mmCIF file of C-alpha atoms and ligand atoms in Angstrom:
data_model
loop_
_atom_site.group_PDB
_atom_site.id
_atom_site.type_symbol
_atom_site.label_atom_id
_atom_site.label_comp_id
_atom_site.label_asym_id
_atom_site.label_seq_id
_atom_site.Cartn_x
_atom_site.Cartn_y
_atom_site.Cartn_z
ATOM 1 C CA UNK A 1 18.587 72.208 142.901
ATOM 2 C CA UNK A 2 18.004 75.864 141.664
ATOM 3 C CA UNK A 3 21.122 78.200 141.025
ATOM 4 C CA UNK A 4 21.058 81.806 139.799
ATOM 5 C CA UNK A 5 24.469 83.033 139.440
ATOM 6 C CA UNK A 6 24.117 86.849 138.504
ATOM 7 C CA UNK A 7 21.431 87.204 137.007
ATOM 8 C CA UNK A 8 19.730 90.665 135.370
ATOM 9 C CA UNK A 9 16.554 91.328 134.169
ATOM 10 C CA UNK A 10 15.856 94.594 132.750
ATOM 11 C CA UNK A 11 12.447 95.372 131.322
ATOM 12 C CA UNK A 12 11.444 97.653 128.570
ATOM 13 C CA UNK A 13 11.459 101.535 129.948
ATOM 14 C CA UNK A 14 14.627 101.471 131.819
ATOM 15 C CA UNK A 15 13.643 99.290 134.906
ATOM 16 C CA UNK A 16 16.462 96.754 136.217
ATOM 17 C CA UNK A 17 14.251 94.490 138.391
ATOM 18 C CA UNK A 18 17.179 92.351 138.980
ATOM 19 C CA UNK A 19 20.737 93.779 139.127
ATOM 20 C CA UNK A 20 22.866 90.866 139.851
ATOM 21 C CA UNK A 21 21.474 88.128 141.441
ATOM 22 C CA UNK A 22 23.217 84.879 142.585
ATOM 23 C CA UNK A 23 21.989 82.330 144.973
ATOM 24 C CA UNK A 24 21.785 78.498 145.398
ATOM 25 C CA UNK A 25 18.541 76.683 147.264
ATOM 26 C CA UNK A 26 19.183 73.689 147.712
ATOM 27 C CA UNK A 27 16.681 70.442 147.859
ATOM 28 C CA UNK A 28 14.551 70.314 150.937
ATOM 29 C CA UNK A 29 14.906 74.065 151.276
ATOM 30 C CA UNK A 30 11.920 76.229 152.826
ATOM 31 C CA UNK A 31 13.041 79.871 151.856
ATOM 32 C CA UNK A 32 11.189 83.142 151.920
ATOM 33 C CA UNK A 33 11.824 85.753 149.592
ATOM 34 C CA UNK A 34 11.281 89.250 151.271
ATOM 35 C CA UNK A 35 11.554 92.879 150.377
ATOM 36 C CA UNK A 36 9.796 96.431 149.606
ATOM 37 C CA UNK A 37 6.984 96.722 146.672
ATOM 38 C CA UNK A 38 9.219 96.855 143.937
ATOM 39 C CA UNK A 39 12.286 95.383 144.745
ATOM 40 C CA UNK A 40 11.834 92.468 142.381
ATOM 41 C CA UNK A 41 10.751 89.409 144.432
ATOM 42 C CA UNK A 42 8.051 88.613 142.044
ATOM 43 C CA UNK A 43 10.954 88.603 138.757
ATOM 44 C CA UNK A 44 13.371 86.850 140.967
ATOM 45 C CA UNK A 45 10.595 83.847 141.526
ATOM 46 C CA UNK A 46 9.786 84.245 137.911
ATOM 47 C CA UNK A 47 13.641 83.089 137.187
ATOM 48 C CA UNK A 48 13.957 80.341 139.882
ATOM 49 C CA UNK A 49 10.875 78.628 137.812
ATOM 50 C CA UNK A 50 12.336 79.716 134.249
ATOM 51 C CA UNK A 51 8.867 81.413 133.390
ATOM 52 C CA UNK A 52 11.106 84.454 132.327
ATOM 53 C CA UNK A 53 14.354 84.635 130.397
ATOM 54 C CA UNK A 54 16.986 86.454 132.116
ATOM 55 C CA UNK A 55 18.508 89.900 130.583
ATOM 56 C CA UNK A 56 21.769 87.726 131.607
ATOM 57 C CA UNK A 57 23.130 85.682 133.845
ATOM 58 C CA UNK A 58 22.998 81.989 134.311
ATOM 59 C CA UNK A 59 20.068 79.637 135.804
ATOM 60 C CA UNK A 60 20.475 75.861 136.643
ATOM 61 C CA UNK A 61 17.586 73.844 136.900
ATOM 62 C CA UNK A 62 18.082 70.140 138.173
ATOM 63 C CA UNK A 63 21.435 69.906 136.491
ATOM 64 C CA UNK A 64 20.155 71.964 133.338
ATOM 65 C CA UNK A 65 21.660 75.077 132.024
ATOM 66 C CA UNK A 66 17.845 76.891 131.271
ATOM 67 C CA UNK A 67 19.789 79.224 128.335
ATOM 68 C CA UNK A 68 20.900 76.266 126.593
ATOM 69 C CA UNK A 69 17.170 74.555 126.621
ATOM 70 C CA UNK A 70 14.888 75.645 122.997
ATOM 71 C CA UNK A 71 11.478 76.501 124.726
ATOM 72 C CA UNK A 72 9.989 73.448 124.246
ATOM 73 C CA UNK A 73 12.391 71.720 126.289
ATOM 74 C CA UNK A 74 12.180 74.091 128.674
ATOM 75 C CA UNK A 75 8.719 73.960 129.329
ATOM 76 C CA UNK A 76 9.012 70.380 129.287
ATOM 77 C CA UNK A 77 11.223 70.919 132.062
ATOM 78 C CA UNK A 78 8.717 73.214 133.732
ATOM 79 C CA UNK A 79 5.553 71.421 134.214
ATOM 80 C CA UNK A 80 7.031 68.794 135.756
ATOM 81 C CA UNK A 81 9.462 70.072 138.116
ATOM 82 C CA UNK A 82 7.783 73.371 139.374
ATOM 83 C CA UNK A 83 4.333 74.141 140.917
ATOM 84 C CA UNK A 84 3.435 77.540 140.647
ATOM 85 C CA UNK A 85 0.759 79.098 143.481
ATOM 86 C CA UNK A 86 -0.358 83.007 143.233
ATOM 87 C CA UNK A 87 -1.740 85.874 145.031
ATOM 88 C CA UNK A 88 -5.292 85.200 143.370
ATOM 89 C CA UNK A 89 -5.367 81.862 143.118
ATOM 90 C CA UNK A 90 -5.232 81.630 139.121
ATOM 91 C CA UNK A 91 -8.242 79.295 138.998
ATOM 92 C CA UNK A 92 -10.548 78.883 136.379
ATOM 93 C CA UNK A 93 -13.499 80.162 136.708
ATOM 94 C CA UNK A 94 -17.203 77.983 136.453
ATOM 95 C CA UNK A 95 -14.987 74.791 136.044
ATOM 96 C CA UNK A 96 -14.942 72.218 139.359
ATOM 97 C CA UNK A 97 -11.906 72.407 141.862
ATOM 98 C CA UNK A 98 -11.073 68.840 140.702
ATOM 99 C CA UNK A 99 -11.330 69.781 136.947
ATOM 100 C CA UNK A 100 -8.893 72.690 137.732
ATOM 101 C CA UNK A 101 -6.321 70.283 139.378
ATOM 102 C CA UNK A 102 -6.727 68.209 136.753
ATOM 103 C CA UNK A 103 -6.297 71.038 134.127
ATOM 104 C CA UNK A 104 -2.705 71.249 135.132
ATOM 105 C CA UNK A 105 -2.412 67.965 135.030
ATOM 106 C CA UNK A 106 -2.665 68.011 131.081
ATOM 107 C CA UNK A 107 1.068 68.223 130.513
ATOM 108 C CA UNK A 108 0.770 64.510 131.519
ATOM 109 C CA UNK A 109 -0.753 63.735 128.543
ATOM 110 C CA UNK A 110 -3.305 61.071 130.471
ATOM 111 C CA UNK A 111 -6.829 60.970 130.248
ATOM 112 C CA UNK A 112 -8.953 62.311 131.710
ATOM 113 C CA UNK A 113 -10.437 59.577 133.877
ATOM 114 C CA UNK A 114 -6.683 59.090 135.466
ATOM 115 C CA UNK A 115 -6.364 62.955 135.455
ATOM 116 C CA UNK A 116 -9.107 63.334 137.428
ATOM 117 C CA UNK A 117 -8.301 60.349 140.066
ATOM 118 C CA UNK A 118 -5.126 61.933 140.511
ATOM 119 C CA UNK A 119 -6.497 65.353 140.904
ATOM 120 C CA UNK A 120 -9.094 63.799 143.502
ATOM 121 C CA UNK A 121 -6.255 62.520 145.802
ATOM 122 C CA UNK A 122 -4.648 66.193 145.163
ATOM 123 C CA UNK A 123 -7.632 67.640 146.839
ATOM 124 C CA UNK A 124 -8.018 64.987 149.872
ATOM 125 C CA UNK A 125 -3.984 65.720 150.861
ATOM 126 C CA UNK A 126 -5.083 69.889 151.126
ATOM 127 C CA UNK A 127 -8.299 68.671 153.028
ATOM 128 C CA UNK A 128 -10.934 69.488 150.286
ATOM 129 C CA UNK A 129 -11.954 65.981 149.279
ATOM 130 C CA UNK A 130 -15.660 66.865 149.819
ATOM 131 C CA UNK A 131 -15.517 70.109 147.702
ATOM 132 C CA UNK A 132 -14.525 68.361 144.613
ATOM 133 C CA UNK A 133 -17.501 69.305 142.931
ATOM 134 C CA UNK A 134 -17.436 72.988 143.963
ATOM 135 C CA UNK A 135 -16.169 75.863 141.715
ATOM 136 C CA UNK A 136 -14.502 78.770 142.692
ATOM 137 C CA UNK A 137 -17.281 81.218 143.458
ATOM 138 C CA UNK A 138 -18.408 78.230 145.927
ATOM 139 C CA UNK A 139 -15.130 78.342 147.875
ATOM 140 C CA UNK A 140 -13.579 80.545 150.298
ATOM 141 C CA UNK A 141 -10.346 82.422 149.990
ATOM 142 C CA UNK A 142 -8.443 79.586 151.769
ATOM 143 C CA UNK A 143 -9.852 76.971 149.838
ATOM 144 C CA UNK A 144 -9.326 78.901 146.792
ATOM 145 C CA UNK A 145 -5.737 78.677 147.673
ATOM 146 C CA UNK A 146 -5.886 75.064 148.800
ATOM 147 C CA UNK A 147 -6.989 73.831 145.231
ATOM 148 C CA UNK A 148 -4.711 76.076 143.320
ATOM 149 C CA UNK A 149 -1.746 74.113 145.848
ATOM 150 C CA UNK A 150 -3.566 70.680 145.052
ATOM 151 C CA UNK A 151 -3.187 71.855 140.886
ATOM 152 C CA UNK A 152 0.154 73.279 141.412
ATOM 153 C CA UNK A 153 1.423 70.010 143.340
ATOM 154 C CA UNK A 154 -1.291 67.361 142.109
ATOM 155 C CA UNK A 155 2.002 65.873 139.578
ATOM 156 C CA UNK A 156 4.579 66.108 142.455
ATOM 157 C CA UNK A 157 7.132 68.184 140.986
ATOM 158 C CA UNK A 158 10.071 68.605 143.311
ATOM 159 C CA UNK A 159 10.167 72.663 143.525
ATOM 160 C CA UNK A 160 6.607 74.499 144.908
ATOM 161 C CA UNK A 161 7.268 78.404 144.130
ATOM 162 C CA UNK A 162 4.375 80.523 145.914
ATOM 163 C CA UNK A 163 3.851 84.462 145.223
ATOM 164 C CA UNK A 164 2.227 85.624 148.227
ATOM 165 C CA UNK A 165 0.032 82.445 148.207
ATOM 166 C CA UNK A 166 -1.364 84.359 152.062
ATOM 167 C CA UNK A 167 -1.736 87.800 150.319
ATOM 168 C CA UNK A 168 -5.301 87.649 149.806
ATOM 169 C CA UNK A 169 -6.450 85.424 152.843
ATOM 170 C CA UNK A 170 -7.451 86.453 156.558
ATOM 171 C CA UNK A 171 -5.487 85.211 158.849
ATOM 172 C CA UNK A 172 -6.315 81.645 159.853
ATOM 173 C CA UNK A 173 -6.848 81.052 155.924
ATOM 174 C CA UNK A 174 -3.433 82.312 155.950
ATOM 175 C CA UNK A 175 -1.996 80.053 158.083
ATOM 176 C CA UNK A 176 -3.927 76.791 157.284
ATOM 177 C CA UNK A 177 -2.291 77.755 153.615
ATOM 178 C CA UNK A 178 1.400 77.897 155.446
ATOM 179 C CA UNK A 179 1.317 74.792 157.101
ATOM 180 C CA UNK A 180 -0.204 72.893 154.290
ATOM 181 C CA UNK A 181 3.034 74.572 152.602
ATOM 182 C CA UNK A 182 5.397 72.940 155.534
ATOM 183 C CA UNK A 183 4.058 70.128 154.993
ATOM 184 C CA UNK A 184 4.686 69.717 151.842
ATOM 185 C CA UNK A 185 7.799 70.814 152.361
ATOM 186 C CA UNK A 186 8.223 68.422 155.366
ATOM 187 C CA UNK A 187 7.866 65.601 152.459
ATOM 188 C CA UNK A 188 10.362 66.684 150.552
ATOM 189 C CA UNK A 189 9.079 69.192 147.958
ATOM 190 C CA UNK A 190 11.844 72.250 148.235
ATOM 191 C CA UNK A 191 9.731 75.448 148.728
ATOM 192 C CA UNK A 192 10.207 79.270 147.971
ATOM 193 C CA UNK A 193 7.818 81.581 149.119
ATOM 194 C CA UNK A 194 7.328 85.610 148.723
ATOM 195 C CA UNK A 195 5.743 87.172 151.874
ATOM 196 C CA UNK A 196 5.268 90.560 153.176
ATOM 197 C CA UNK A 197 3.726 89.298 156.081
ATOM 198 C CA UNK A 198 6.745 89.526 159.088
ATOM 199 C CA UNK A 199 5.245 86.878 160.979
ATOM 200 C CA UNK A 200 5.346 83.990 158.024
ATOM 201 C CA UNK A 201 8.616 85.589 157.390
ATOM 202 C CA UNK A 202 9.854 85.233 160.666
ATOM 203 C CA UNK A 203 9.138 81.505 161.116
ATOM 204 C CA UNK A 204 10.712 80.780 157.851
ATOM 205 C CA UNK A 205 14.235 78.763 158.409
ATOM 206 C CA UNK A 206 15.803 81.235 155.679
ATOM 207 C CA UNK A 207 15.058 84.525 154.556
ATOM 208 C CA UNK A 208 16.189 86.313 151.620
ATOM 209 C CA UNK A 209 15.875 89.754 151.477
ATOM 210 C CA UNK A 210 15.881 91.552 148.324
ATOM 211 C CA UNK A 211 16.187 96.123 148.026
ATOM 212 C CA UNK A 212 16.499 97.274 144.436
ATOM 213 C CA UNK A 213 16.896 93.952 142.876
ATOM 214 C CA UNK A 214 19.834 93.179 144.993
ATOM 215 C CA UNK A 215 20.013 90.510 147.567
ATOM 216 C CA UNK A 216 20.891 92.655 151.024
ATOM 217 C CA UNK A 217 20.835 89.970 153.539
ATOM 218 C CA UNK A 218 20.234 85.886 153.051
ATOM 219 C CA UNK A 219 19.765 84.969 156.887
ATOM 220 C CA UNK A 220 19.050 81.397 158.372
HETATM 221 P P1 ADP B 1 8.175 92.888 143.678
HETATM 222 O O1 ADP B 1 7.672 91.509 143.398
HETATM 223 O O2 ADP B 1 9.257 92.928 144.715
HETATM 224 O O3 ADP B 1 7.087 93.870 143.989
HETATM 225 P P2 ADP B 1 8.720 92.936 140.833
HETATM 226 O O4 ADP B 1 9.692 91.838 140.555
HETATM 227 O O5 ADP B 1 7.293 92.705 140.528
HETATM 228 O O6 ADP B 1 8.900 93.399 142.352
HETATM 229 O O7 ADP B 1 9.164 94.242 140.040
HETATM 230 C C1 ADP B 1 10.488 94.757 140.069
HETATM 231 C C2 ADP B 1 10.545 96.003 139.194
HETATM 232 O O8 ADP B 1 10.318 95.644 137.844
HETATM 233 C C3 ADP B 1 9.481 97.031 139.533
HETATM 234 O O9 ADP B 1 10.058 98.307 139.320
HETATM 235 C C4 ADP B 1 8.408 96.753 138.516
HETATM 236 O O10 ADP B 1 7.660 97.909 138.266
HETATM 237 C C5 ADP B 1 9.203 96.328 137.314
HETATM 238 N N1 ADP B 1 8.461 95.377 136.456
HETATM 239 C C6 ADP B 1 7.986 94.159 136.831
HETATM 240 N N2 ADP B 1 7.392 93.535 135.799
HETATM 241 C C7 ADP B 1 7.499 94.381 134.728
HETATM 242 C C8 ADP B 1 7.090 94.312 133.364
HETATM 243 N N3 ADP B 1 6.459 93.239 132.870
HETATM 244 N N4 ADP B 1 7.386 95.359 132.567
HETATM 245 C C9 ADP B 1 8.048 96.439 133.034
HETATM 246 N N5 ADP B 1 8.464 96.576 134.316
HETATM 247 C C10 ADP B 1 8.194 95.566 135.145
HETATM 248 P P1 ADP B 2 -15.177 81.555 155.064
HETATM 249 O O1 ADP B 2 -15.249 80.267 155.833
HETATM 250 O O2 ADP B 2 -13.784 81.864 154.576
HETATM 251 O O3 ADP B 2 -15.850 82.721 155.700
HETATM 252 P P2 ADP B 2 -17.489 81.302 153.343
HETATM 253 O O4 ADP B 2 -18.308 81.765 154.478
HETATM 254 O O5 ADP B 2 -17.541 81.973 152.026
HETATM 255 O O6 ADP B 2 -15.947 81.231 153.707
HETATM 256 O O7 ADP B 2 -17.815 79.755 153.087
HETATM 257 C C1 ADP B 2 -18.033 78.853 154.132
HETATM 258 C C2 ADP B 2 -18.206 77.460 153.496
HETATM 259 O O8 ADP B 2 -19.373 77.411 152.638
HETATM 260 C C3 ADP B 2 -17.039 77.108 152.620
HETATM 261 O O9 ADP B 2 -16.594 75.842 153.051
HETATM 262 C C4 ADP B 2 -17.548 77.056 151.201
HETATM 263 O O10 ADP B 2 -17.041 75.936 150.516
HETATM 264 C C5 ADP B 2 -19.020 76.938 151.332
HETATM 265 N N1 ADP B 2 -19.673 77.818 150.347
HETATM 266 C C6 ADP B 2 -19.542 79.157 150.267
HETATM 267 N N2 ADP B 2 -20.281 79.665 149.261
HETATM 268 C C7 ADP B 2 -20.902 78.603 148.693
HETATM 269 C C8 ADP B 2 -21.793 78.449 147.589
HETATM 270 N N3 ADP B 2 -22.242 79.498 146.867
HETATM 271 N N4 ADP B 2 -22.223 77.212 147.286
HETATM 272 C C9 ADP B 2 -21.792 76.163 147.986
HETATM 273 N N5 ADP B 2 -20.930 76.230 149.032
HETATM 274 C C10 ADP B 2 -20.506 77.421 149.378
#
């Protein structure tokens, strides 16, 4: 499904966030991606969902070689086969939660009437059909988190990529968030997650664990 096969990404200023990377996740995969501050989880996620260009080094998407895809194939390719989730949520701000899901939705090109009935049933699968209406400063944390999963999965793309989607959460937030996560997973969406939290890491059926933006260990 996704393959990086040694891939570097150096930023301006010296840095080498990733200094070889390969690894294959396959479909139906639930993976965390762990590791110190620093040690490039957030760049490695950023190349499994071809947001960033490598420094070098190969990524496969669903069969596609990303270097050989112009940008606006690429990002094509994107919106509909990854879902993106976030620390912060990412939502907009003073718009409804089912106006946000429908926002990323617009790659579509629908309307808006069918944007908005599928963002609707977005929001009843995460459990927030009667906060459609809300906007973000109406919401808690967790549902925060819930419609930003209901945007990034409201179009069913096969590959959900979360960056510390429990970061900001307590801890029951945090967990409602993970098992809406397996569950999705359960269905079939393949799932990569960065955690720092040991327990979430723990219960995950494969960790990869990343020092210096080197994978050290890749245990199931
Ligand atoms: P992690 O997610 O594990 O905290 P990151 O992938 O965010 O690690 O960062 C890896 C390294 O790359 C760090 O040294 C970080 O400071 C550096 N880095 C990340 N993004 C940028 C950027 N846009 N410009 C320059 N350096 C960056
Ligand atoms: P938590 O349950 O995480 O402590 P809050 O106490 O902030 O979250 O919110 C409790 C419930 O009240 C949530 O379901 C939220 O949707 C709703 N809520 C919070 N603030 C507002 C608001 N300003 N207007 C309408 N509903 C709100």
């Amino acid at each position: 499904m996704i393959e990086l096969d040694d891939v570097r990404k150096d930023y301006a200023g010296g840095v080498q966030a990733l200094a070889g990377v390969s690894v294959l996740i396959r479909r139906g995969e639930l993976v965390g991606i762990v590791g110190p501050s620093g040690s490039g989880k957030s760049t490695m996620l950023h190349a499994l969902g071809t947001l960033d260009r490598p420094t070098s080094g190969t990524v496969r998407v669903a069969g596609h070689e990303v270097g050989r895809l112009s940008d606006a194939r690429l990002s094509a390719l994107r919106s509909r086969y990854v879902g993106f989730v976030f620390q912060h949520f990412h939502l907009a701000a003073g718009r409804s939660a089912v106006d946000n899901v429908a926002d990323g939705l617009l790659y579509t090109g629908q309307r808006i009437g069918e944007r908005r009935r599928r963002a609707a049933l977005a929001l009843e699968r995460v459990g927030l059909g009667h906060r459609m209406r809300h906007r973000p400063h109406e919401l808690s944390g967790g549902e925060k988190q819930r419609v930003a999963i209901a945007r990034a999965t409201a179009g069913d793309p096969p590959l959900l990529l979360a960056d510390e989607p429990t970061g900001a959460l307590d801890s029951a937030a945090g967990a409602g968030v993970m098992a809406l996560l397996r569950g999705l997973n359960r269905d079939g969406t393949t799932v990569v997650v960065i955690t720092h939290d040991h327990d979430i890491a723990d219960s995950l059926p494969r960790r990869i664990r990343l020092r210096d933006g080197r994978i050290v260990d890749d245990e199931r």
